[in-house]
Short mmCIF file of C-alpha atoms in Angstrom, two decimals:
data_model
loop_
_atom_site.label_atom_id
_atom_site.label_comp_id
_atom_site.label_asym_id
_atom_site.label_seq_id
_atom_site.Cartn_x
_atom_site.Cartn_y
_atom_site.Cartn_z
CA MET A 29 64.65 -5.86 -130.49
CA ASN A 30 66.36 -4.52 -127.16
CA GLN A 31 64.46 -3.86 -123.67
CA GLU A 32 65.47 -0.44 -124.34
CA VAL A 33 63.49 -0.06 -127.53
CA ARG A 34 60.57 -2.29 -126.03
CA GLU A 35 60.64 0.12 -123.16
CA LEU A 36 60.74 3.16 -126.06
CA LEU A 37 57.76 1.58 -127.79
CA VAL A 38 55.53 0.40 -125.23
CA LYS A 39 56.01 4.33 -123.81
CA ALA A 40 54.67 5.45 -127.12
CA ILE A 41 51.80 3.12 -127.43
CA ILE A 42 50.79 4.00 -123.34
CA LEU A 43 51.65 8.26 -122.74
CA PRO A 44 48.29 8.69 -125.68
CA LEU A 45 46.17 6.81 -123.54
CA VAL A 46 47.48 8.53 -120.03
CA LEU A 47 47.31 11.61 -122.03
CA LYS A 48 43.86 10.92 -123.08
CA VAL A 49 42.58 9.59 -120.28
CA THR A 50 43.54 12.57 -117.87
CA GLN A 51 42.18 14.99 -120.28
CA GLN A 52 38.68 13.19 -120.00
CA ASP A 53 39.29 13.80 -116.47
CA LYS A 54 39.45 17.06 -116.79
CA LYS A 55 36.26 17.73 -117.99
CA HIS A 56 34.74 15.68 -115.57
CA PHE A 57 36.49 18.03 -112.60
CA GLN A 58 34.88 21.07 -114.51
CA ASP A 59 31.64 20.18 -112.66
CA PHE A 60 33.62 19.53 -109.27
CA LYS A 61 32.97 22.99 -106.95
CA MET A 62 36.17 22.20 -105.15
CA ARG A 63 37.50 22.15 -109.00
CA ASN A 64 41.00 24.99 -109.01
CA VAL A 65 42.49 22.46 -106.58
CA TYR A 66 41.88 19.37 -109.04
CA LEU A 67 42.65 21.31 -112.55
CA ASP A 68 45.49 22.42 -111.72
CA LYS A 69 47.52 19.01 -110.80
CA LEU A 70 45.82 17.66 -113.77
CA ASP A 71 46.83 20.52 -115.98
CA ILE A 72 50.30 19.82 -114.87
CA VAL A 73 50.42 16.50 -115.13
CA ILE A 74 49.05 16.92 -118.74
CA GLU A 75 51.91 19.32 -119.52
CA SER A 76 54.52 15.76 -118.58
CA VAL A 77 53.12 13.52 -120.42
CA GLN A 78 52.55 15.95 -123.71
CA MET A 79 56.23 16.65 -123.30
CA ASP A 80 57.31 12.91 -122.46
CA LEU A 81 55.58 11.45 -125.29
CA ASN A 82 57.03 14.32 -127.56
CA GLN A 83 60.55 13.62 -126.43
CA VAL A 84 59.64 9.50 -126.90
CA LYS A 85 57.98 10.06 -130.69
CA SER A 86 61.42 12.24 -131.48
CA GLU A 87 63.74 9.53 -129.67
CA MET A 88 62.31 6.79 -131.58
CA TYR A 89 62.19 8.48 -135.55
CA SER A 90 65.70 10.15 -135.01
CA VAL A 91 67.78 8.02 -132.87
CA HIS A 92 66.42 4.59 -133.94
CA HIS A 93 64.43 4.92 -136.59
CA ILE A 94 61.28 3.06 -135.70
CA ASP A 95 58.13 3.01 -137.43
CA LEU A 96 55.06 2.36 -135.11
CA LYS A 97 51.24 1.85 -135.99
CA PRO A 98 48.38 0.26 -134.37
CA LEU A 99 46.63 -2.92 -136.81
CA PRO A 100 42.68 -3.46 -136.43
CA GLN A 101 41.94 -4.60 -133.15
CA GLU A 102 41.05 -8.27 -132.81
CA GLY A 103 39.06 -9.60 -130.07
CA GLU A 104 40.17 -8.32 -127.11
CA GLU A 105 43.68 -8.14 -128.33
CA PHE A 106 45.30 -4.57 -129.60
CA LYS A 107 48.42 -5.16 -131.57
CA TYR A 108 51.00 -2.83 -132.72
CA GLN A 109 53.88 -2.98 -135.38
CA TRP A 110 56.64 -1.93 -135.52
CA ARG A 111 59.06 -1.34 -138.20
CA THR A 112 63.55 -0.63 -138.61
CA SER A 113 65.20 -0.66 -141.93
CA GLN A 114 66.27 -4.12 -140.95
CA GLN A 115 63.22 -5.35 -138.42
CA LYS A 116 60.12 -5.97 -137.92
CA GLY A 117 57.66 -6.75 -135.43
CA LEU A 118 54.48 -7.24 -133.74
CA LEU A 119 53.34 -5.77 -130.09
CA THR A 120 50.41 -7.40 -128.77
CA PHE A 121 48.51 -6.04 -125.56
CA THR A 122 45.22 -7.20 -124.41
CA SER A 123 42.85 -4.39 -122.68
CA ASP A 124 44.14 -5.15 -119.21
CA GLN A 125 47.32 -5.01 -120.04
CA LEU A 126 46.61 -1.62 -121.69
CA ARG A 127 44.78 -0.68 -118.57
CA GLU A 128 47.59 -1.65 -115.81
CA HIS A 129 50.61 -0.11 -118.07
CA THR A 130 48.60 3.32 -117.97
CA LYS A 131 47.47 3.38 -114.10
CA ASN A 132 50.68 2.97 -113.61
CA ILE A 133 52.32 5.25 -115.56
CA MET A 134 49.70 7.86 -114.49
CA LYS A 135 51.15 6.58 -110.78
CA GLU A 136 54.41 8.05 -111.29
CA TYR A 137 53.33 11.24 -113.15
CA PHE A 138 50.75 12.09 -110.36
CA TYR A 139 52.58 10.45 -107.45
CA GLY A 140 56.40 8.88 -108.43
CA SER A 141 59.22 9.83 -110.13
CA SER A 142 57.72 11.94 -113.23
CA ALA A 143 55.80 14.03 -110.62
CA ARG A 144 56.49 17.62 -110.56
CA GLU A 145 55.14 20.16 -108.53
CA HIS A 146 52.90 22.31 -109.21
CA ASN A 147 52.18 26.25 -108.43
CA GLN A 148 48.05 27.56 -107.62
CA LYS A 149 46.92 29.41 -111.06
CA GLU A 150 44.58 31.84 -110.57
CA ARG A 151 41.24 30.62 -111.72
CA GLY A 152 37.64 32.34 -111.05
CA TRP A 153 35.66 30.20 -108.53
CA TYR A 154 32.40 30.52 -110.93
#
């Protein structure tokens, strides 16, 4: 497997985690008095991550014809099996590695090259 495909598989594993964390964060911000400031940014990040995840999955299946499946967790290790018509392999991560990947990708969507500008929505201050 070449580096480009490996990065694609890592994104396919990490982006759903980023999406889940961001959606959970959005629920926590619902109770803040100044929530609208945060919710607008979270909405644009969730939208960007979802669009990129769709693109990654499309490229995985349509271009590279790769199938990726999570395997049952074994202790602190998370394993993912990938398969093409000619090759197969295993990607293994510890929970710390997954957390670090998730943190780094979240930084990219909030402050880095994947960050998008957002306009404030008209939300009620209930």
